[in-house]
Amino acid sequence: MSINTFGNIYRLTSFGESHGVAIGGVIDGMPSGVALDTDAIQRQLDRRRPGQSAITTARSETDRVEFLSGIMDGVTTGTPIGFVVRNADHHSSDYENMRHVFRPSHADYTYNNKYGLRDHRGGGRSSARETIARVVGGAVAMQALHAIYPGVAVSAYTSRVGDVAMNGDGAWYGLDLIDSNDVRCPDSVAAEDMRRLILDVKKQGDTVGGIVTAVVRGIPAGLGEPVFGKLHAMLAAAMLSINAAKGFEYGMGFAGCCRRGSEMIDSMESRGTGERPRFLSNNSGGIQGGISNGEDIVMRVAFKPVATLLSEVATVDDSGADAVLHARGRHDPCVLPRAVPIVEAMAAMTLLDAALLNRAARI
Amino acid sequence: MSINTFGNIYRLTSFGESHGVAIGGVIDGMPSGVALDTDAIQRQLDRRRPGQSAITTARSETDRVEFLSGIMDGVTTGTPIGFVVRNADHHSSDYENMRHVFRPSHADYTYNNKYGLRDHRGGGRSSARETIARVVGGAVAMQALHAIYPGVAVSAYTSRVGDVAMNGDGAWYGLDLIDSNDVRCPDSVAAEDMRRLILDVKKQGDTVGGIVTAVVRGIPAGLGEPVFGKLHAMLAAAMLSINAAKGFEYGMGFAGCCRRGSEMIDSMESRGTGERPRFLSNNSGGIQGGISNGEDIVMRVAFKPVATLLSEVATVDDSGADAVLHARGRHDPCVLPRAVPIVEAMAAMTLLDAALLNRAARI
Amino acid sequence: MSINTFGNIYRLTSFGESHGVAIGGVIDGMPSGVALDTDAIQRQLDRRRPGQSAITTARSETDRVEFLSGIMDGVTTGTPIGFVVRNADHHSSDYENMRHVFRPSHADYTYNNKYGLRDHRGGGRSSARETIARVVGGAVAMQALHAIYPGVAVSAYTSRVGDVAMNGDGAWYGLDLIDSNDVRCPDSVAAEDMRRLILDVKKQGDTVGGIVTAVVRGIPAGLGEPVFGKLHAMLAAAMLSINAAKGFEYGMGFAGCCRRGSEMIDSMESRGTGERPRFLSNNSGGIQGGISNGEDIVMRVAFKPVATLLSEVATVDDSGADAVLHARGRHDPCVLPRAVPIVEAMAAMTLLDAALLNRAARI
Amino acid sequence: MSINTFGNIYRLTSFGESHGVAIGGVIDGMPSGVALDTDAIQRQLDRRRPGQSAITTARSETDRVEFLSGIMDGVTTGTPIGFVVRNADHHSSDYENMRHVFRPSHADYTYNNKYGLRDHRGGGRSSARETIARVVGGAVAMQALHAIYPGVAVSAYTSRVGDVAMNGDGAWYGLDLIDSNDVRCPDSVAAEDMRRLILDVKKQGDTVGGIVTAVVRGIPAGLGEPVFGKLHAMLAAAMLSINAAKGFEYGMGFAGCCRRGSEMIDSMESRGTGERPRFLSNNSGGIQGGISNGEDIVMRVAFKPVATLLSEVATVDDSGADAVLHARGRHDPCVLPRAVPIVEAMAAMTLLDAALLNRAARI
């Protein structure tokens, strides 16, 4: 059952609403014996934090994580890690006009249909503040992954905003380069265009979408479960569970549809008997038959433009009558920069889970 | 744990290899009281069957399903439905030259790394013959869905093959139109071009990819579980678990990245108090915040060109030495026509599961 | 996976160690629309609280629960309910002498073998303080059960302490009678003997075991899943997951082994066509074939004497050398009185889960 | 979800009714690389088979298992193992008089309430023929367990029938001794008394209950998951899911209730630094804090007398009217002898699952 729990062995259960007391979660299945670097976890939260730059929402939250269990003398004990991040800067009154009115293209109408009621303040549970728990869960997972595969490294970045696409999409880039600009795009020329586009769109009270690319290095061959638990299927579910995600592809993805098999085959050649073979290309995106092949895992996640506009939109209220909504809440004109650490987090959790599952594959 | 079991409440557990005794499965969680039309199930298997037309593989299998349990006097009893489809037309000797050689861009190398061994005959478990179980599971699910929501209907079709795209992609089409040609494309002009392309590619010993679009009508608002069990995340995992799938999108999908929020918002207007509102557009693809909104659910699945070429390819063997492979097995030059009923099946199972889960949402 | 998560649809994920920052959890799958009485939840925590009487441990904790999410205007919203109970009265220094020494018949040696390390302070995660989360989860579940089945009522009580057994074991008793004495035994004569026994044992620095009986009234026929999810199997797993539980039985239980079928059959007679039949006896304990039959559900849970003695015991340390342990921590001489609300909690969570699962049984 | 699937990593999904086409299942999560001894599997089925002696039911079934997948050249490949056992000797007409009449203390009334209908022939899914799948799943698991822990061995036997209890209950006995008599009791004197009791009861058209004891040797310390997945809780759920089981205990079990802590503590002494300590007693039954401690795991399962009597019993029919039932089906006067291999099977599956889960506990 995958409602508010993610994963099979390494599992994150999350809770919390935008304007509730706190966002938090429980990490279960964390292996014992990992010396946790809590500063590294907080750094990932800071990369997700609202208000970090001119191109993100003005909501001001320090988003400090408090760990409640599962760690002794700085080392994981194998017991569940509970954590909370208190909400501080609610402006719940901003949302009073939405108590009975549905924001179009949001979760308002659908939550109301599902549950018969909803928390209208800041989107309640459907708010992207929920992703705080993912970032914590992912940052912890990353440290376990490192302990298992010292060479593992995730490179996630904004590869497209609106009609501005970077050059060199699909390669691996270091964090310094990625975080050298607010947009988190390693192509500094494109980044500047993206930044301008976002500010322009913001000025108009509009929003814009884009793509995050993630490349994972250092995962050995063998991870992923054939058939229903294919590694890319698990990654797809992980990524599409992020707010505003609309599409997922790996390797050649949608572009591969237009190609011939002979153009797409990743031939192999020997590096010597007993050695891992060399792959002459990576159209497979590091996954074949649902199982990692040791090459870089390459994937892309499409994000829609946020549906909150600072202009009047036609909608209905919960009695079914016509209404007009003029949103006042604080929102991102483009989610991409802040989506980057969330994509990293989902990748780390999925891969650690796959690594732990894989321990049961052989006698 | 999602290795060979799909679903939460309605669950398919599948087994079987390409050249083993049989393919089969167990359907658990089927509600009692459904009068099963087994002919309709067999018809879906026939649509997936190899050898059905000039553009599919020549392997000849009747693929008759035998039900072993869970049905009494033609009605489901609520107990698990076991079923088997015997394999008949093995040509295992075709694969003898692959016992130690890895087919590039297949699951051979990765299975070997995961399990330390593999069944090399026809791809073993990684063969698309495994999807027989999905088609049975989906056809049974479809009948339960119909019993719950009489207006439900799935329309899946080939919308692209290589660089040939249909007109009218994303609309709902009837089965008669879709199955009026071998390609299963409701645009008969494009279908003819696609057919020609596939035959051309086949003649060259090559293969080609494409896209299947699926549109589901008649699902009420409220299905899907927020956060990690978003309806589109469940659909993505379902679709990307199909062999050769490389990407998934819903609603505006990847194209939405380039658009502004103001172009994408699905405004609503009243149909009268107490009535379901009218959505003025469906860029959301029928899902908002991970929950269905009552509009058509629209999604696309990208399939790569099959990696089996009838020409020599460079590879390595399981000792790590260089090798050359000349495949002899029987394969589809393009999986799209046969992928259509599999996409339908995965959609039906996912939606039934979501419908049953949703019964627990309220007191 | 059932490590720190209990349940299928209604699910409690718990965290926290005896001497950590807090005990807490996340309740997922709570149906929306239940007006929560938080005082009733706190009352159950108070019944579990240490230091409530002369026959329980002297550790002093107020154990106030703080809810962090999932409730709006006092009503459940269908989103996860996060909660924490802060730890206050640690005496971690009491446990310094146990850092390297294993308490015999506790979880010390086994945790160390499993995880390579352990939190030695107050038993860490293996402490019965973990049951705080169960009591909260159970008290919330009970309110949902009431909303679904207004007549439902759980009666749990101490039916045996050491060699003192009550009269009238297996019947249903009201809370007033049960809580009329510290032991929580509705037979006031036996209760007085039990109380004396516990105080006597305590004086000797020893401990004593016993039995909790639970009777659930008002559950309709049909709950429980045949085969591996039999209602009594789910209840057994629930009850045996409580600290110090050693055995579970339902209906005639172990005593039934000595009986003939003809003595055990629960005959039925008509109450009139279309009416629920009358059962002439309840040897089945309200469950037949793993499914509730509408009669009272009757079960018993055996608890061992706590393994912490206030005298010297022979043991080993984590280097494998002989050691002598003289425990100094504060412990219950008999867990039975405080086990009663925990048994209630596990019963309520299991039955609510079964009730929600059962909604999927039929079309 | 645990309806017809058992286990977390090593998982058995079963299907089939008493008078359906076949009983079968799918074993998922079997590690690759185990050379399967299929004769050993069939031998366990033969020990469960009806008609094997004068004290079991006269139904005649050869119960030959056919494996359909997951094995190549006699070795497990890591893919799911499908299997079927065809039903042969139905006497469905024996059950025609039960189409509308509920057998008291069976699952008839409760299935009907749950599903709105039921398969009345031989109990349908509630028949103990379902346990065929368990025996296959358990025999396969046993071979994997042996491959992981070469010293592992399960000893299960009938320790009580009615009021006849064996001497030496709780010790480990070899298969030769256990199977030296029809009752499967290693105390040959008691076995003879039990046999006489069963024949006596059978002659009266009555039935009798009893206890199976199981002792597992060779499991190392560390298996079992703390809190909700305690090893004994998993074993309890496993055992209580067997037809006719009414109680479960481990170690001192219910008898421990009457004892003092000082009598129950399992002291430890050093075998030398770095060696596994010696436990001076085993009142814990090999499990402490829900985790194995390396000692023999000792448990007992109570079985009720079968509810099918060959005499008239008062009941009701599915219209709610009074009825009288005179059963004609073939049934065991005592399930104990045939329950022994089923208890073994459930123990093997649970322990293998725990062993595979445990691989994820540490970095």
mmCIF file of N, CA and C in Angstrom, chain A residues 174-224:
data_model
loop_
_atom_site.group_PDB
_atom_site.id
_atom_site.type_symbol
_atom_site.label_atom_id
_atom_site.label_comp_id
_atom_site.label_asym_id
_atom_site.label_seq_id
_atom_site.Cartn_x
_atom_site.Cartn_y
_atom_site.Cartn_z
ATOM 1 N N GLY A 174 29.165 18.207 -11.652
ATOM 2 C CA GLY A 174 29.401 18.325 -10.211
ATOM 3 C C GLY A 174 28.469 19.342 -9.580
ATOM 4 N N LEU A 175 28.306 19.228 -8.259
ATOM 5 C CA LEU A 175 27.398 20.095 -7.526
ATOM 6 C C LEU A 175 27.824 21.559 -7.611
ATOM 7 N N ASP A 176 29.128 21.808 -7.602
ATOM 8 C CA ASP A 176 29.607 23.196 -7.641
ATOM 9 C C ASP A 176 29.102 23.900 -8.891
ATOM 10 N N LEU A 177 29.219 23.202 -10.009
ATOM 11 C CA LEU A 177 28.775 23.795 -11.264
ATOM 12 C C LEU A 177 27.252 23.981 -11.260
ATOM 13 N N ILE A 178 26.552 22.950 -10.821
ATOM 14 C CA ILE A 178 25.082 23.009 -10.819
ATOM 15 C C ILE A 178 24.586 24.148 -9.936
ATOM 16 N N ASP A 179 25.162 24.265 -8.754
ATOM 17 C CA ASP A 179 24.689 25.287 -7.818
ATOM 18 C C ASP A 179 25.364 26.642 -8.021
ATOM 19 N N SER A 180 26.082 26.785 -9.128
ATOM 20 C CA SER A 180 26.748 28.073 -9.376
ATOM 21 C C SER A 180 25.749 29.144 -9.815
ATOM 22 N N ASN A 181 24.516 28.734 -10.102
ATOM 23 C CA ASN A 181 23.486 29.732 -10.406
ATOM 24 C C ASN A 181 22.168 29.331 -9.760
ATOM 25 N N ASP A 182 21.243 30.276 -9.625
ATOM 26 C CA ASP A 182 19.968 30.056 -8.925
ATOM 27 C C ASP A 182 19.100 28.996 -9.587
ATOM 28 N N VAL A 183 19.281 28.856 -10.902
ATOM 29 C CA VAL A 183 18.408 27.955 -11.664
ATOM 30 C C VAL A 183 18.817 26.493 -11.493
ATOM 31 N N ARG A 184 20.060 26.286 -11.077
ATOM 32 C CA ARG A 184 20.652 24.943 -10.963
ATOM 33 C C ARG A 184 20.767 24.277 -12.334
ATOM 34 N N CYS A 185 21.291 25.039 -13.290
ATOM 35 C CA CYS A 185 21.548 24.498 -14.623
ATOM 36 C C CYS A 185 23.049 24.603 -14.893
ATOM 37 N N PRO A 186 23.709 23.494 -15.220
ATOM 38 C CA PRO A 186 25.174 23.532 -15.355
ATOM 39 C C PRO A 186 25.662 24.241 -16.623
ATOM 40 N N ASP A 187 24.763 24.573 -17.520
ATOM 41 C CA ASP A 187 25.142 25.356 -18.714
ATOM 42 C C ASP A 187 24.880 26.821 -18.354
ATOM 43 N N SER A 188 25.937 27.576 -18.075
ATOM 44 C CA SER A 188 25.750 28.905 -17.486
ATOM 45 C C SER A 188 25.089 29.882 -18.460
ATOM 46 N N VAL A 189 25.293 29.658 -19.731
ATOM 47 C CA VAL A 189 24.649 30.522 -20.724
ATOM 48 C C VAL A 189 23.133 30.285 -20.717
ATOM 49 N N ALA A 190 22.765 29.025 -20.821
ATOM 50 C CA ALA A 190 21.335 28.698 -20.783
ATOM 51 C C ALA A 190 20.731 29.125 -19.447
ATOM 52 N N ALA A 191 21.496 28.955 -18.375
ATOM 53 C CA ALA A 191 21.003 29.299 -17.043
ATOM 54 C C ALA A 191 20.578 30.762 -16.989
ATOM 55 N N GLU A 192 21.381 31.611 -17.590
ATOM 56 C CA GLU A 192 21.065 33.035 -17.576
ATOM 57 C C GLU A 192 19.767 33.299 -18.335
ATOM 58 N N ASP A 193 19.588 32.615 -19.478
ATOM 59 C CA ASP A 193 18.336 32.756 -20.239
ATOM 60 C C ASP A 193 17.138 32.236 -19.428
ATOM 61 N N MET A 194 17.348 31.126 -18.773
ATOM 62 C CA MET A 194 16.269 30.549 -17.955
ATOM 63 C C MET A 194 15.881 31.522 -16.835
ATOM 64 N N ARG A 195 16.892 32.079 -16.195
ATOM 65 C CA ARG A 195 16.654 33.003 -15.090
ATOM 66 C C ARG A 195 15.832 34.196 -15.573
ATOM 67 N N ARG A 196 16.218 34.732 -16.702
ATOM 68 C CA ARG A 196 15.497 35.872 -17.252
ATOM 69 C C ARG A 196 14.056 35.503 -17.576
ATOM 70 N N LEU A 197 13.893 34.325 -18.147
ATOM 71 C CA LEU A 197 12.546 33.860 -18.485
ATOM 72 C C LEU A 197 11.680 33.742 -17.224
ATOM 73 N N ILE A 198 12.250 33.190 -16.177
ATOM 74 C CA ILE A 198 11.484 33.011 -14.939
ATOM 75 C C ILE A 198 11.074 34.369 -14.359
ATOM 76 N N LEU A 199 12.001 35.300 -14.330
ATOM 77 C CA LEU A 199 11.694 36.622 -13.778
ATOM 78 C C LEU A 199 10.637 37.337 -14.622
ATOM 79 N N ASP A 200 10.741 37.155 -15.920
ATOM 80 C CA ASP A 200 9.788 37.736 -16.848
ATOM 81 C C ASP A 200 8.385 37.178 -16.598
ATOM 82 N N VAL A 201 8.317 35.896 -16.521
ATOM 83 C CA VAL A 201 7.056 35.195 -16.278
ATOM 84 C C VAL A 201 6.474 35.612 -14.927
ATOM 85 N N LYS A 202 7.341 35.723 -13.935
ATOM 86 C CA LYS A 202 6.912 36.120 -12.590
ATOM 87 C C LYS A 202 6.277 37.517 -12.620
ATOM 88 N N LYS A 203 6.931 38.403 -13.349
ATOM 89 C CA LYS A 203 6.432 39.776 -13.440
ATOM 90 C C LYS A 203 5.009 39.801 -14.000
ATOM 91 N N GLN A 204 4.747 38.858 -14.907
ATOM 92 C CA GLN A 204 3.422 38.780 -15.519
ATOM 93 C C GLN A 204 2.411 38.044 -14.635
ATOM 94 N N GLY A 205 2.848 37.597 -13.462
ATOM 95 C CA GLY A 205 1.941 36.826 -12.600
ATOM 96 C C GLY A 205 1.672 35.441 -13.167
ATOM 97 N N ASP A 206 2.563 35.010 -14.056
ATOM 98 C CA ASP A 206 2.381 33.709 -14.708
ATOM 99 C C ASP A 206 3.440 32.727 -14.171
ATOM 100 N N THR A 207 3.456 31.536 -14.711
ATOM 101 C CA THR A 207 4.414 30.503 -14.276
ATOM 102 C C THR A 207 4.900 29.759 -15.506
ATOM 103 N N VAL A 208 5.968 28.969 -15.320
ATOM 104 C CA VAL A 208 6.525 28.245 -16.452
ATOM 105 C C VAL A 208 7.074 26.892 -15.992
ATOM 106 N N GLY A 209 7.039 25.898 -16.883
ATOM 107 C CA GLY A 209 7.488 24.537 -16.557
ATOM 108 C C GLY A 209 8.899 24.255 -17.023
ATOM 109 N N GLY A 210 9.279 22.976 -16.972
ATOM 110 C CA GLY A 210 10.622 22.625 -17.408
ATOM 111 C C GLY A 210 10.944 21.171 -17.133
ATOM 112 N N ILE A 211 12.228 20.853 -17.260
ATOM 113 C CA ILE A 211 12.677 19.474 -17.107
ATOM 114 C C ILE A 211 13.866 19.422 -16.155
ATOM 115 N N VAL A 212 13.850 18.425 -15.267
ATOM 116 C CA VAL A 212 15.036 18.110 -14.470
ATOM 117 C C VAL A 212 15.633 16.818 -15.014
ATOM 118 N N THR A 213 16.922 16.829 -15.267
ATOM 119 C CA THR A 213 17.650 15.625 -15.662
ATOM 120 C C THR A 213 18.430 15.127 -14.458
ATOM 121 N N ALA A 214 18.451 13.807 -14.278
ATOM 122 C CA ALA A 214 19.257 13.235 -13.197
ATOM 123 C C ALA A 214 20.126 12.122 -13.753
ATOM 124 N N VAL A 215 21.376 12.133 -13.345
ATOM 125 C CA VAL A 215 22.351 11.136 -13.783
ATOM 126 C C VAL A 215 22.987 10.547 -12.531
ATOM 127 N N VAL A 216 22.935 9.216 -12.422
ATOM 128 C CA VAL A 216 23.505 8.566 -11.244
ATOM 129 C C VAL A 216 24.673 7.695 -11.668
ATOM 130 N N ARG A 217 25.770 7.956 -11.075
ATOM 131 C CA ARG A 217 27.039 7.304 -11.359
ATOM 132 C C ARG A 217 27.362 6.341 -10.216
ATOM 133 N N GLY A 218 28.005 5.234 -10.558
ATOM 134 C CA GLY A 218 28.560 4.383 -9.503
ATOM 135 C C GLY A 218 27.637 3.305 -8.982
ATOM 136 N N ILE A 219 26.534 3.077 -9.669
ATOM 137 C CA ILE A 219 25.634 1.971 -9.290
ATOM 138 C C ILE A 219 26.095 0.724 -10.055
ATOM 139 N N PRO A 220 26.372 -0.355 -9.362
ATOM 140 C CA PRO A 220 26.835 -1.563 -10.059
ATOM 141 C C PRO A 220 25.710 -2.254 -10.824
ATOM 142 N N ALA A 221 26.063 -3.175 -11.682
ATOM 143 C CA ALA A 221 25.062 -3.980 -12.391
ATOM 144 C C ALA A 221 24.316 -4.872 -11.403
ATOM 145 N N GLY A 222 23.022 -5.078 -11.650
ATOM 146 C CA GLY A 222 22.264 -6.033 -10.843
ATOM 147 C C GLY A 222 21.125 -5.457 -10.021
ATOM 148 N N LEU A 223 21.008 -4.139 -9.932
ATOM 149 C CA LEU A 223 19.926 -3.570 -9.108
ATOM 150 C C LEU A 223 18.634 -3.442 -9.916
ATOM 151 N N GLY A 224 17.522 -3.651 -9.266
ATOM 152 C CA GLY A 224 16.212 -3.627 -9.924
ATOM 153 C C GLY A 224 15.645 -5.028 -9.953
#
